[in-house]
mmCIF file of C-alpha atoms in Angstrom:
data_model
loop_
_atom_site.group_PDB
_atom_site.id
_atom_site.type_symbol
_atom_site.label_atom_id
_atom_site.label_comp_id
_atom_site.label_asym_id
_atom_site.label_seq_id
_atom_site.Cartn_x
_atom_site.Cartn_y
_atom_site.Cartn_z
ATOM 1 C CA MET E 266 -33.600 -36.852 10.802
ATOM 2 C CA GLU E 267 -36.521 -34.516 10.035
ATOM 3 C CA LYS E 268 -36.667 -31.401 12.162
ATOM 4 C CA ARG E 269 -39.782 -30.814 14.232
ATOM 5 C CA ALA E 270 -41.833 -27.677 13.872
ATOM 6 C CA PRO E 271 -40.976 -25.143 16.611
ATOM 7 C CA MET E 272 -43.381 -24.723 19.506
ATOM 8 C CA LEU E 273 -44.653 -21.145 19.456
ATOM 9 C CA ILE E 274 -46.158 -19.355 22.449
ATOM 10 C CA PRO E 275 -49.719 -18.331 21.466
ATOM 11 C CA SER E 276 -49.729 -15.118 23.518
ATOM 12 C CA LYS E 277 -46.838 -13.733 21.464
ATOM 13 C CA LEU E 278 -49.049 -13.930 18.391
ATOM 14 C CA SER E 279 -52.224 -12.568 20.000
ATOM 15 C CA ARG E 280 -53.348 -8.959 19.813
ATOM 16 C CA PRO E 281 -54.289 -7.320 23.146
ATOM 17 C CA VAL E 282 -58.057 -7.343 23.670
ATOM 18 C CA ARG E 283 -58.576 -5.653 27.051
ATOM 19 C CA LEU E 284 -59.681 -2.227 25.841
ATOM 20 C CA GLU E 285 -62.507 -1.522 28.292
ATOM 21 C CA GLY E 286 -62.228 1.859 29.971
ATOM 22 C CA THR E 287 -59.418 3.125 27.755
ATOM 23 C CA VAL E 288 -59.527 6.638 26.354
ATOM 24 C CA ILE E 289 -60.229 6.480 22.641
ATOM 25 C CA ARG E 290 -57.436 8.500 21.013
ATOM 26 C CA GLU E 291 -59.486 9.892 18.137
ATOM 27 C CA ARG E 292 -56.874 12.385 16.928
ATOM 28 C CA LEU E 293 -54.229 9.633 16.669
ATOM 29 C CA LEU E 294 -56.583 7.055 15.215
ATOM 30 C CA GLN E 295 -57.392 9.581 12.514
ATOM 31 C CA LYS E 296 -53.702 9.748 11.590
ATOM 32 C CA LEU E 297 -53.656 5.970 11.262
ATOM 33 C CA THR E 298 -56.647 5.722 8.947
ATOM 34 C CA ALA E 299 -54.325 6.139 5.941
ATOM 35 C CA ALA E 300 -51.799 3.559 7.174
ATOM 36 C CA GLY E 301 -52.539 1.257 4.236
ATOM 37 C CA ASN E 302 -50.931 3.804 1.906
ATOM 38 C CA TYR E 303 -47.570 3.551 3.686
ATOM 39 C CA ARG E 304 -44.888 0.874 3.934
ATOM 40 C CA LEU E 305 -44.073 1.586 7.583
ATOM 41 C CA VAL E 306 -45.880 2.974 10.609
ATOM 42 C CA LEU E 307 -43.337 3.725 13.336
ATOM 43 C CA ILE E 308 -44.547 4.497 16.870
ATOM 44 C CA THR E 309 -41.786 5.349 19.339
ATOM 45 C CA SER E 310 -41.908 6.627 22.910
ATOM 46 C CA PRO E 311 -40.649 5.744 26.389
ATOM 47 C CA ALA E 312 -42.472 3.155 28.462
ATOM 48 C CA GLY E 313 -46.040 3.862 29.482
ATOM 49 C CA TYR E 314 -47.157 6.303 26.780
ATOM 50 C CA GLY E 315 -49.833 3.969 25.407
ATOM 51 C CA LYS E 316 -48.246 2.684 22.200
ATOM 52 C CA THR E 317 -49.730 -0.800 22.440
ATOM 53 C CA THR E 318 -53.129 0.475 23.596
ATOM 54 C CA LEU E 319 -53.337 2.907 20.688
ATOM 55 C CA VAL E 320 -52.511 0.283 18.068
ATOM 56 C CA SER E 321 -54.891 -2.173 19.738
ATOM 57 C CA GLN E 322 -57.684 0.375 19.368
ATOM 58 C CA TRP E 323 -56.789 0.891 15.715
ATOM 59 C CA ALA E 324 -56.561 -2.862 15.050
ATOM 60 C CA ALA E 325 -59.883 -3.707 16.698
ATOM 61 C CA GLY E 326 -62.192 -5.285 14.142
ATOM 62 C CA LYS E 327 -59.523 -5.447 11.441
ATOM 63 C CA THR E 328 -58.990 -8.702 9.573
ATOM 64 C CA HIS E 329 -55.878 -9.874 7.736
ATOM 65 C CA LEU E 330 -53.718 -8.631 10.597
ATOM 66 C CA GLY E 331 -50.832 -10.384 12.347
ATOM 67 C CA TRP E 332 -49.456 -9.375 15.760
ATOM 68 C CA TYR E 333 -45.988 -10.335 17.002
ATOM 69 C CA SER E 334 -44.947 -9.353 20.559
ATOM 70 C CA LEU E 335 -41.175 -9.535 20.986
ATOM 71 C CA ASP E 336 -39.060 -10.492 23.963
ATOM 72 C CA GLU E 337 -35.281 -10.714 24.484
ATOM 73 C CA GLY E 338 -35.206 -14.310 23.220
ATOM 74 C CA ASP E 339 -36.276 -13.176 19.769
ATOM 75 C CA ASN E 340 -32.757 -11.946 19.046
ATOM 76 C CA GLN E 341 -32.097 -15.450 17.728
ATOM 77 C CA PRO E 342 -32.681 -15.101 13.950
ATOM 78 C CA GLU E 343 -34.368 -18.513 13.554
ATOM 79 C CA ARG E 344 -36.803 -17.810 16.392
ATOM 80 C CA PHE E 345 -37.511 -14.340 15.009
ATOM 81 C CA ALA E 346 -38.273 -15.827 11.577
ATOM 82 C CA ASP E 347 -40.565 -18.495 13.030
ATOM 83 C CA TYR E 348 -42.754 -15.982 14.830
ATOM 84 C CA LEU E 349 -42.766 -13.348 12.083
ATOM 85 C CA ILE E 350 -43.889 -15.850 9.462
ATOM 86 C CA ALA E 351 -46.455 -17.319 11.872
ATOM 87 C CA ALA E 352 -47.896 -13.819 12.345
ATOM 88 C CA LEU E 353 -48.127 -13.351 8.575
ATOM 89 C CA GLN E 354 -49.707 -16.781 8.238
ATOM 90 C CA GLN E 355 -52.440 -15.553 10.570
ATOM 91 C CA ALA E 356 -52.856 -12.341 8.580
ATOM 92 C CA SER E 357 -53.061 -14.128 5.230
ATOM 93 C CA ASN E 358 -55.178 -17.075 6.396
ATOM 94 C CA GLY E 359 -52.316 -19.477 5.704
ATOM 95 C CA GLY E 360 -51.225 -17.807 2.475
ATOM 96 C CA CYS E 361 -47.494 -18.500 2.831
ATOM 97 C CA PRO E 362 -47.161 -22.259 3.507
ATOM 98 C CA ARG E 363 -43.921 -22.638 1.547
ATOM 99 C CA SER E 364 -42.177 -19.974 3.652
ATOM 100 C CA GLU E 365 -43.501 -21.533 6.853
ATOM 101 C CA LEU E 366 -42.151 -24.939 5.847
ATOM 102 C CA LEU E 367 -38.738 -23.509 4.969
ATOM 103 C CA ALA E 368 -38.592 -21.736 8.327
ATOM 104 C CA GLN E 369 -39.600 -24.823 10.285
ATOM 105 C CA LYS E 370 -37.004 -27.018 8.555
ATOM 106 C CA ARG E 371 -34.325 -24.301 8.610
ATOM 107 C CA GLN E 372 -33.923 -24.707 4.860
ATOM 108 C CA TYR E 373 -32.768 -21.201 4.021
ATOM 109 C CA VAL E 374 -29.369 -19.545 3.661
ATOM 110 C CA ASN E 375 -30.249 -16.412 5.633
ATOM 111 C CA LEU E 376 -33.219 -14.277 6.586
ATOM 112 C CA ASN E 377 -33.061 -12.298 3.344
ATOM 113 C CA ALA E 378 -33.485 -15.481 1.324
ATOM 114 C CA LEU E 379 -36.397 -16.573 3.478
ATOM 115 C CA PHE E 380 -38.065 -13.165 3.201
ATOM 116 C CA SER E 381 -37.683 -13.294 -0.589
ATOM 117 C CA GLN E 382 -39.729 -16.492 -0.695
ATOM 118 C CA LEU E 383 -42.208 -14.932 1.723
ATOM 119 C CA PHE E 384 -42.746 -11.936 -0.562
ATOM 120 C CA ILE E 385 -43.362 -14.192 -3.559
ATOM 121 C CA GLU E 386 -46.257 -15.782 -1.706
ATOM 122 C CA LEU E 387 -47.621 -12.583 -0.165
ATOM 123 C CA VAL E 388 -47.711 -10.695 -3.452
ATOM 124 C CA GLU E 389 -50.400 -13.134 -4.615
ATOM 125 C CA TRP E 390 -52.620 -11.968 -1.771
ATOM 126 C CA GLN E 391 -54.946 -9.376 -3.274
ATOM 127 C CA GLN E 392 -56.033 -7.636 -0.066
ATOM 128 C CA PRO E 393 -54.260 -5.307 2.382
ATOM 129 C CA LEU E 394 -52.146 -7.048 5.009
ATOM 130 C CA TRP E 395 -50.992 -5.665 8.352
ATOM 131 C CA LEU E 396 -48.038 -6.889 10.412
ATOM 132 C CA ILE E 397 -47.628 -5.374 13.889
ATOM 133 C CA VAL E 398 -44.326 -5.950 15.694
ATOM 134 C CA ASP E 399 -44.428 -4.776 19.320
ATOM 135 C CA ASP E 400 -41.422 -3.942 21.559
ATOM 136 C CA TYR E 401 -38.909 -3.802 18.702
ATOM 137 C CA HIS E 402 -36.448 -2.016 21.034
ATOM 138 C CA LEU E 403 -35.700 -5.468 22.499
ATOM 139 C CA ILE E 404 -33.969 -6.467 19.248
ATOM 140 C CA THR E 405 -30.216 -5.862 19.490
ATOM 141 C CA ASN E 406 -28.948 -8.420 16.967
ATOM 142 C CA PRO E 407 -27.543 -6.586 13.887
ATOM 143 C CA VAL E 408 -28.371 -9.618 11.725
ATOM 144 C CA ILE E 409 -32.070 -9.052 12.390
ATOM 145 C CA HIS E 410 -31.761 -5.298 11.846
ATOM 146 C CA ASP E 411 -30.141 -5.962 8.457
ATOM 147 C CA ALA E 412 -32.877 -8.423 7.529
ATOM 148 C CA MET E 413 -35.610 -5.960 8.485
ATOM 149 C CA ARG E 414 -33.978 -3.278 6.344
ATOM 150 C CA PHE E 415 -34.200 -5.767 3.466
ATOM 151 C CA PHE E 416 -37.812 -6.461 4.456
ATOM 152 C CA LEU E 417 -38.738 -2.770 4.268
ATOM 153 C CA ARG E 418 -37.071 -2.309 0.892
ATOM 154 C CA HIS E 419 -38.803 -5.242 -0.782
ATOM 155 C CA GLN E 420 -42.122 -5.871 1.013
ATOM 156 C CA PRO E 421 -45.181 -6.141 -1.269
ATOM 157 C CA GLU E 422 -47.279 -3.032 -1.833
ATOM 158 C CA ASN E 423 -50.256 -4.591 -0.075
ATOM 159 C CA LEU E 424 -48.312 -5.113 3.182
ATOM 160 C CA THR E 425 -47.910 -2.442 5.878
ATOM 161 C CA LEU E 426 -45.428 -2.990 8.716
ATOM 162 C CA ILE E 427 -46.256 -1.353 12.068
ATOM 163 C CA LEU E 428 -43.362 -1.162 14.539
ATOM 164 C CA LEU E 429 -43.717 -0.181 18.201
ATOM 165 C CA SER E 430 -40.494 0.681 20.010
ATOM 166 C CA ARG E 431 -39.105 2.684 22.899
ATOM 167 C CA ASN E 432 -36.286 4.012 20.756
ATOM 168 C CA LEU E 433 -35.556 4.738 17.125
ATOM 169 C CA PRO E 434 -34.838 1.378 15.438
ATOM 170 C CA GLN E 435 -31.708 0.940 13.353
ATOM 171 C CA LEU E 436 -33.577 0.381 10.113
ATOM 172 C CA GLY E 437 -32.441 3.246 7.871
ATOM 173 C CA ILE E 438 -35.876 4.857 7.655
ATOM 174 C CA ALA E 439 -34.677 8.214 6.290
ATOM 175 C CA ASN E 440 -35.339 7.072 2.728
ATOM 176 C CA LEU E 441 -38.908 6.087 3.607
ATOM 177 C CA ARG E 442 -39.484 9.485 5.176
ATOM 178 C CA VAL E 443 -38.176 11.321 2.108
ATOM 179 C CA ARG E 444 -40.362 9.183 -0.164
ATOM 180 C CA GLU E 445 -43.383 9.821 2.086
ATOM 181 C CA GLN E 446 -43.810 6.126 2.831
ATOM 182 C CA LEU E 447 -43.615 6.513 6.606
ATOM 183 C CA ILE E 448 -46.067 7.490 9.352
ATOM 184 C CA ASP E 449 -44.045 8.484 12.405
ATOM 185 C CA LEU E 450 -45.645 9.022 15.834
ATOM 186 C CA GLY E 451 -43.483 9.955 18.825
ATOM 187 C CA SER E 452 -43.937 10.760 22.508
ATOM 188 C CA GLN E 453 -45.055 14.326 21.811
ATOM 189 C CA GLN E 454 -47.998 13.046 19.766
ATOM 190 C CA LEU E 455 -48.723 10.179 22.179
ATOM 191 C CA ALA E 456 -48.766 12.415 25.259
ATOM 192 C CA PHE E 457 -52.268 12.960 26.599
ATOM 193 C CA THR E 458 -53.915 16.271 25.813
ATOM 194 C CA HIS E 459 -55.939 18.137 28.431
ATOM 195 C CA GLN E 460 -59.163 16.770 26.962
ATOM 196 C CA GLU E 461 -57.872 13.178 26.956
ATOM 197 C CA ALA E 462 -56.627 13.518 30.530
ATOM 198 C CA ARG E 463 -60.037 14.756 31.656
ATOM 199 C CA GLN E 464 -61.727 11.799 29.939
ATOM 200 C CA PHE E 465 -59.207 9.506 31.631
ATOM 201 C CA PHE E 466 -60.019 10.828 35.109
ATOM 202 C CA ASP E 467 -63.777 11.079 34.527
ATOM 203 C CA CYS E 468 -64.115 7.345 33.894
ATOM 204 C CA ARG E 469 -61.873 6.347 36.814
ATOM 205 C CA LEU E 470 -62.599 8.714 39.710
ATOM 206 C CA ASP E 471 -65.811 8.945 41.714
ATOM 207 C CA ALA E 472 -65.330 12.684 42.258
ATOM 208 C CA PRO E 473 -64.561 14.354 38.918
ATOM 209 C CA LEU E 474 -61.746 16.851 38.627
ATOM 210 C CA GLU E 475 -62.285 20.390 37.469
ATOM 211 C CA SER E 476 -61.039 21.042 33.950
ATOM 212 C CA ASP E 477 -58.184 23.312 35.055
ATOM 213 C CA GLU E 478 -57.080 20.787 37.696
ATOM 214 C CA SER E 479 -56.902 17.856 35.284
ATOM 215 C CA GLY E 480 -55.121 20.088 32.761
ATOM 216 C CA LYS E 481 -52.550 21.170 35.349
ATOM 217 C CA LEU E 482 -51.932 17.582 36.335
ATOM 218 C CA CYS E 483 -51.552 16.579 32.692
ATOM 219 C CA ASP E 484 -48.947 19.319 32.222
ATOM 220 C CA ASP E 485 -47.078 18.317 35.389
ATOM 221 C CA VAL E 486 -46.452 14.807 34.050
ATOM 222 C CA ALA E 487 -46.058 15.873 30.396
ATOM 223 C CA GLY E 488 -49.075 13.797 29.369
ATOM 224 C CA TRP E 489 -47.482 10.542 30.514
ATOM 225 C CA ALA E 490 -50.305 7.991 30.721
ATOM 226 C CA THR E 491 -48.652 5.773 33.342
ATOM 227 C CA ALA E 492 -48.222 8.687 35.759
ATOM 228 C CA LEU E 493 -51.906 9.571 35.356
ATOM 229 C CA GLN E 494 -52.832 5.974 36.128
ATOM 230 C CA LEU E 495 -50.622 5.940 39.238
ATOM 231 C CA ILE E 496 -52.304 9.105 40.488
ATOM 232 C CA VAL E 497 -55.704 7.442 40.052
ATOM 233 C CA LEU E 498 -54.505 4.397 41.996
ATOM 234 C CA SER E 499 -53.216 6.613 44.809
ATOM 235 C CA ALA E 500 -56.523 8.484 44.970
ATOM 236 C CA ARG E 501 -58.448 5.193 45.141
ATOM 237 C CA GLN E 502 -56.198 3.971 47.963
ATOM 238 C CA GLY E 503 -56.753 7.160 49.904
ATOM 239 C CA ALA E 504 -53.153 8.319 49.652
ATOM 240 C CA SER E 505 -54.389 11.829 48.799
ATOM 241 C CA ALA E 506 -57.259 13.491 47.022
ATOM 242 C CA ALA E 507 -56.929 13.685 43.283
ATOM 243 C CA GLN E 508 -57.520 17.438 43.571
ATOM 244 C CA ASP E 509 -54.429 17.704 45.787
ATOM 245 C CA SER E 510 -52.452 15.730 43.239
ATOM 246 C CA ALA E 511 -53.408 18.266 40.598
ATOM 247 C CA ARG E 512 -51.652 20.948 42.637
ATOM 248 C CA ARG E 513 -48.612 18.916 43.559
ATOM 249 C CA LEU E 514 -47.491 15.412 42.607
ATOM 250 C CA SER E 515 -47.475 14.081 46.170
ATOM 251 C CA GLY E 516 -50.563 12.058 45.261
ATOM 252 C CA ILE E 517 -48.462 9.552 43.357
ATOM 253 C CA ASN E 518 -47.466 6.512 45.349
ATOM 254 C CA ALA E 519 -43.685 6.904 45.233
ATOM 255 C CA SER E 520 -42.960 3.216 45.682
ATOM 256 C CA HIS E 521 -45.273 2.277 42.786
ATOM 257 C CA LEU E 522 -43.662 4.812 40.509
ATOM 258 C CA SER E 523 -40.164 3.821 41.530
ATOM 259 C CA ASP E 524 -40.894 0.129 40.974
ATOM 260 C CA TYR E 525 -42.331 0.817 37.527
ATOM 261 C CA LEU E 526 -39.439 2.961 36.345
ATOM 262 C CA VAL E 527 -36.748 0.711 37.791
ATOM 263 C CA GLU E 528 -38.229 -2.430 36.225
ATOM 264 C CA GLU E 529 -39.243 -0.946 32.877
ATOM 265 C CA VAL E 530 -36.518 1.632 32.267
ATOM 266 C CA LEU E 531 -33.652 2.119 34.680
ATOM 267 C CA ASP E 532 -32.511 -1.490 35.002
ATOM 268 C CA ASN E 533 -31.848 -1.476 31.258
ATOM 269 C CA VAL E 534 -29.653 1.638 31.318
ATOM 270 C CA ASP E 535 -25.888 1.122 31.047
ATOM 271 C CA LEU E 536 -23.720 2.290 33.949
ATOM 272 C CA PRO E 537 -22.159 5.377 32.247
ATOM 273 C CA THR E 538 -25.608 6.655 31.259
ATOM 274 C CA ARG E 539 -26.892 5.932 34.758
ATOM 275 C CA HIS E 540 -24.128 8.037 36.295
ATOM 276 C CA PHE E 541 -24.744 10.810 33.795
ATOM 277 C CA LEU E 542 -28.460 10.932 34.673
ATOM 278 C CA LEU E 543 -27.691 11.045 38.377
ATOM 279 C CA LYS E 544 -25.096 13.779 38.065
ATOM 280 C CA THR E 545 -27.245 16.037 35.884
ATOM 281 C CA ALA E 546 -30.607 15.445 37.587
ATOM 282 C CA LEU E 547 -30.478 18.856 39.340
ATOM 283 C CA LEU E 548 -30.152 20.763 36.055
ATOM 284 C CA ARG E 549 -33.213 21.893 34.144
ATOM 285 C CA SER E 550 -31.090 23.557 31.438
ATOM 286 C CA MET E 551 -27.491 22.966 30.529
ATOM 287 C CA ASN E 552 -24.730 23.650 28.058
ATOM 288 C CA ASP E 553 -21.361 22.008 27.477
ATOM 289 C CA GLU E 554 -19.711 24.060 30.215
ATOM 290 C CA LEU E 555 -22.261 23.084 32.838
ATOM 291 C CA ILE E 556 -22.212 19.454 31.775
ATOM 292 C CA ALA E 557 -18.438 19.332 32.012
ATOM 293 C CA GLY E 558 -18.551 20.943 35.453
ATOM 294 C CA VAL E 559 -21.156 18.559 36.828
ATOM 295 C CA THR E 560 -20.007 15.322 35.194
ATOM 296 C CA ARG E 561 -16.347 15.947 34.276
ATOM 297 C CA GLU E 562 -17.238 14.663 30.815
ATOM 298 C CA GLU E 563 -16.415 16.520 27.627
ATOM 299 C CA ASN E 564 -18.981 14.788 25.405
ATOM 300 C CA GLY E 565 -22.094 16.096 27.110
ATOM 301 C CA GLN E 566 -23.982 17.028 23.952
ATOM 302 C CA MET E 567 -23.449 13.574 22.448
ATOM 303 C CA ARG E 568 -24.599 11.980 25.696
ATOM 304 C CA LEU E 569 -27.798 14.052 25.711
ATOM 305 C CA GLU E 570 -28.585 13.099 22.131
ATOM 306 C CA GLU E 571 -28.092 9.414 22.966
ATOM 307 C CA ILE E 572 -30.324 9.673 26.050
ATOM 308 C CA GLU E 573 -33.073 11.250 23.951
ATOM 309 C CA ARG E 574 -32.668 8.571 21.271
ATOM 310 C CA GLN E 575 -33.004 5.820 23.892
ATOM 311 C CA GLY E 576 -36.369 7.214 24.989
ATOM 312 C CA LEU E 577 -35.378 8.015 28.579
ATOM 313 C CA PHE E 578 -38.194 10.523 29.134
ATOM 314 C CA CYS E 579 -36.090 13.464 27.972
ATOM 315 C CA SER E 580 -36.383 15.818 25.040
ATOM 316 C CA ALA E 581 -34.111 18.719 24.197
ATOM 317 C CA TRP E 582 -34.439 22.134 22.631
ATOM 318 C CA THR E 583 -32.164 25.171 22.484
ATOM 319 C CA ILE E 584 -32.349 28.583 24.178
ATOM 320 C CA PRO E 585 -30.146 30.552 21.747
ATOM 321 C CA ALA E 586 -29.849 33.715 23.837
ATOM 322 C CA ALA E 587 -28.490 31.819 26.838
ATOM 323 C CA GLY E 588 -26.485 29.253 24.920
ATOM 324 C CA LEU E 589 -28.326 26.496 26.760
ATOM 325 C CA VAL E 590 -29.915 23.221 25.798
ATOM 326 C CA THR E 591 -33.130 22.839 27.798
ATOM 327 C CA ILE E 592 -33.880 19.271 28.835
ATOM 328 C CA ARG E 593 -37.516 18.431 29.404
ATOM 329 C CA CYS E 594 -37.495 15.535 31.833
ATOM 330 C CA LEU E 595 -40.462 14.345 33.826
ATOM 331 C CA VAL E 596 -39.914 15.581 37.361
ATOM 332 C CA ILE E 597 -41.098 12.254 38.714
ATOM 333 C CA PHE E 598 -38.526 10.436 36.551
ATOM 334 C CA CYS E 599 -35.705 12.454 38.111
ATOM 335 C CA ALA E 600 -37.091 11.860 41.605
ATOM 336 C CA SER E 601 -37.253 8.124 41.041
ATOM 337 C CA ALA E 602 -33.820 7.980 39.446
ATOM 338 C CA VAL E 603 -32.124 9.072 42.656
ATOM 339 C CA SER E 604 -33.888 6.571 44.904
ATOM 340 C CA GLY E 605 -32.651 3.320 46.372
ATOM 341 C CA SER E 606 -29.775 1.583 44.646
ATOM 342 C CA TRP E 607 -29.557 4.344 42.050
ATOM 343 C CA ARG E 608 -28.720 6.923 44.727
ATOM 344 C CA ARG E 609 -26.235 4.570 46.369
ATOM 345 C CA SER E 610 -24.442 4.075 43.063
ATOM 346 C CA CYS E 611 -23.503 7.773 43.050
ATOM 347 C CA GLN E 612 -22.935 8.650 46.703
ATOM 348 C CA HIS E 613 -19.592 10.313 46.112
ATOM 349 C CA CYS E 614 -20.313 12.245 42.912
ATOM 350 C CA ILE E 615 -19.958 15.719 44.406
ATOM 351 C CA VAL E 616 -19.719 18.588 41.936
ATOM 352 C CA PRO E 617 -16.118 19.924 41.769
ATOM 353 C CA GLN E 618 -16.372 23.285 43.533
ATOM 354 C CA ARG E 619 -12.862 24.375 42.564
ATOM 355 C CA LYS E 620 -13.928 25.293 39.035
ATOM 356 C CA ALA E 621 -14.822 28.901 39.751
ATOM 357 C CA GLY E 622 -15.698 29.619 36.129
ATOM 358 C CA TRP E 623 -18.219 26.807 36.084
ATOM 359 C CA ARG E 624 -19.676 27.884 39.435
ATOM 360 C CA ARG E 625 -20.199 31.429 38.150
ATOM 361 C CA ALA E 626 -21.894 30.016 35.038
ATOM 362 C CA PHE E 627 -24.112 27.857 37.224
ATOM 363 C CA LEU E 628 -25.145 30.740 39.479
ATOM 364 C CA ALA E 629 -25.753 33.027 36.505
ATOM 365 C CA ARG E 630 -28.142 30.497 34.976
ATOM 366 C CA ARG E 631 -30.092 29.638 38.122
ATOM 367 C CA SER E 632 -32.972 31.860 37.164
ATOM 368 C CA ILE E 633 -33.209 30.159 33.774
ATOM 369 C CA MET E 634 -33.122 26.730 35.392
ATOM 370 C CA ARG E 635 -35.751 27.819 37.928
ATOM 371 C CA TRP E 636 -33.823 26.051 40.690
ATOM 372 C CA PRO E 637 -34.332 27.147 44.327
ATOM 373 C CA PRO E 638 -31.461 29.374 45.576
ATOM 374 C CA ALA E 639 -31.052 27.156 48.653
ATOM 375 C CA MET E 640 -30.414 24.096 46.504
ATOM 376 C CA PRO E 641 -26.944 22.719 47.402
ATOM 377 C CA VAL E 642 -24.515 22.428 44.525
ATOM 378 C CA CYS E 643 -24.124 18.679 44.611
ATOM 379 C CA CYS E 644 -24.739 15.693 42.444
ATOM 380 C CA ALA E 645 -28.345 14.752 41.855
ATOM 381 C CA MET E 646 -29.546 15.661 45.355
ATOM 382 C CA CYS E 647 -27.351 12.927 46.819
ATOM 383 C CA CYS E 648 -26.102 14.812 49.890
#
C-alpha cells in the first residue's frame, strides 16, 4: 500500500513576521551580512535574549530562505527529515523533488543517505540558499545529531545553515571554527547595550528614561531583553515608575518573571542541577572548597561548566588572586529560582556549619562576594 505524504504544520515552516516596534540590532546585523561565506551560523543564548527576533530581522526581505521551528516531537528522525526537506523545498522553489518523494515514502536507509540525495539536487541550484533551524536545543536524539554532523560536513557551498539554540549543540563545530567557516554569536553579544536599551524604552514608555537610568537598568539585568520587557509591562500596569525600576528591580512583576522562568527554563532542569542552583544561589563567587561546603559535592567545577553550557543564565570567569570562580548570574534568575515549588524542593538543605575550615573560607570571602554581613549562612535563602 502506498504511503501518504505526511501532514506538516504550516507554522513550523513560517518565518516570524511580527517585527513592529523591535529594536533594530544594527551591530549584530552587520556581523551577519557575511553569513553567505560561512557554512554555519550558530546563535546560542538562554531564553529571552532575542535570538529569533534578530534572525527574523536579518531574514526580512530575503528570498531562497527556509525556516524550520523545532519542537520536542521533532526528535523522531522521519519527522525531522520531512520538515527539514520541506523547508529546503521552500528555499529552492521546489528544487529537490526527488528528496521530498524519498522522505514521504520513507525510501531511504538512514538520514545520511537521504541528505546525500538532497545535496545532489541542491548543488544544481546556482544561487545562495539559507536554512534556519530554530530551537535546536530541543533535539536530544543522537541519531539526528549524527546526521546533522554529516550535513555540515557535506552541505553544498551555496547553502548556509543557521542554528538557534539555548545551548551548544553536539555537532562537533570545532573544525568549522578552526577553518573559519563558522559565525558564532552568544549571550554576551546578544545582550542589549546601553544604546539599545534606551531605544527599547523610548519606543515603549510614555515618559522617557534618562540615559544613565536606562543604562543602569540594562546593567542590572545584564542586557536580558525579556527582563527589560517585563519592566515595561510593570510600568504600564502602574506597578512602579520605570525610573524607580532603574534604581532597583522592584518594578518587575515578580509573578510574571517567575512564570516565564519556570515555564521556559526551570521546568526543564534535571533534579540534581536544580538542587545545585538552590544551594549555591547565595554565592556570588565560589571555589571548590566553598562549593563542597555548600552542596557536599566534590565535582563543583564540572557542575558549573555544565550549567554554563546549558545556558542557565550563568557565565564564569576566574579571580586568580582569590582562587575563586566568579559566577555572573542574573539576580532576578536567582530570586525566581527559590520561589514556589523550587524553594519547597530544598527546604532542608542547610549548610553544614560543622566544617569550620569552610566557614572561615566563607567569611574571609564575604567582601569579594559582596554579600551582606547579616545574611544567614543557609541554603539559597530558604530559612
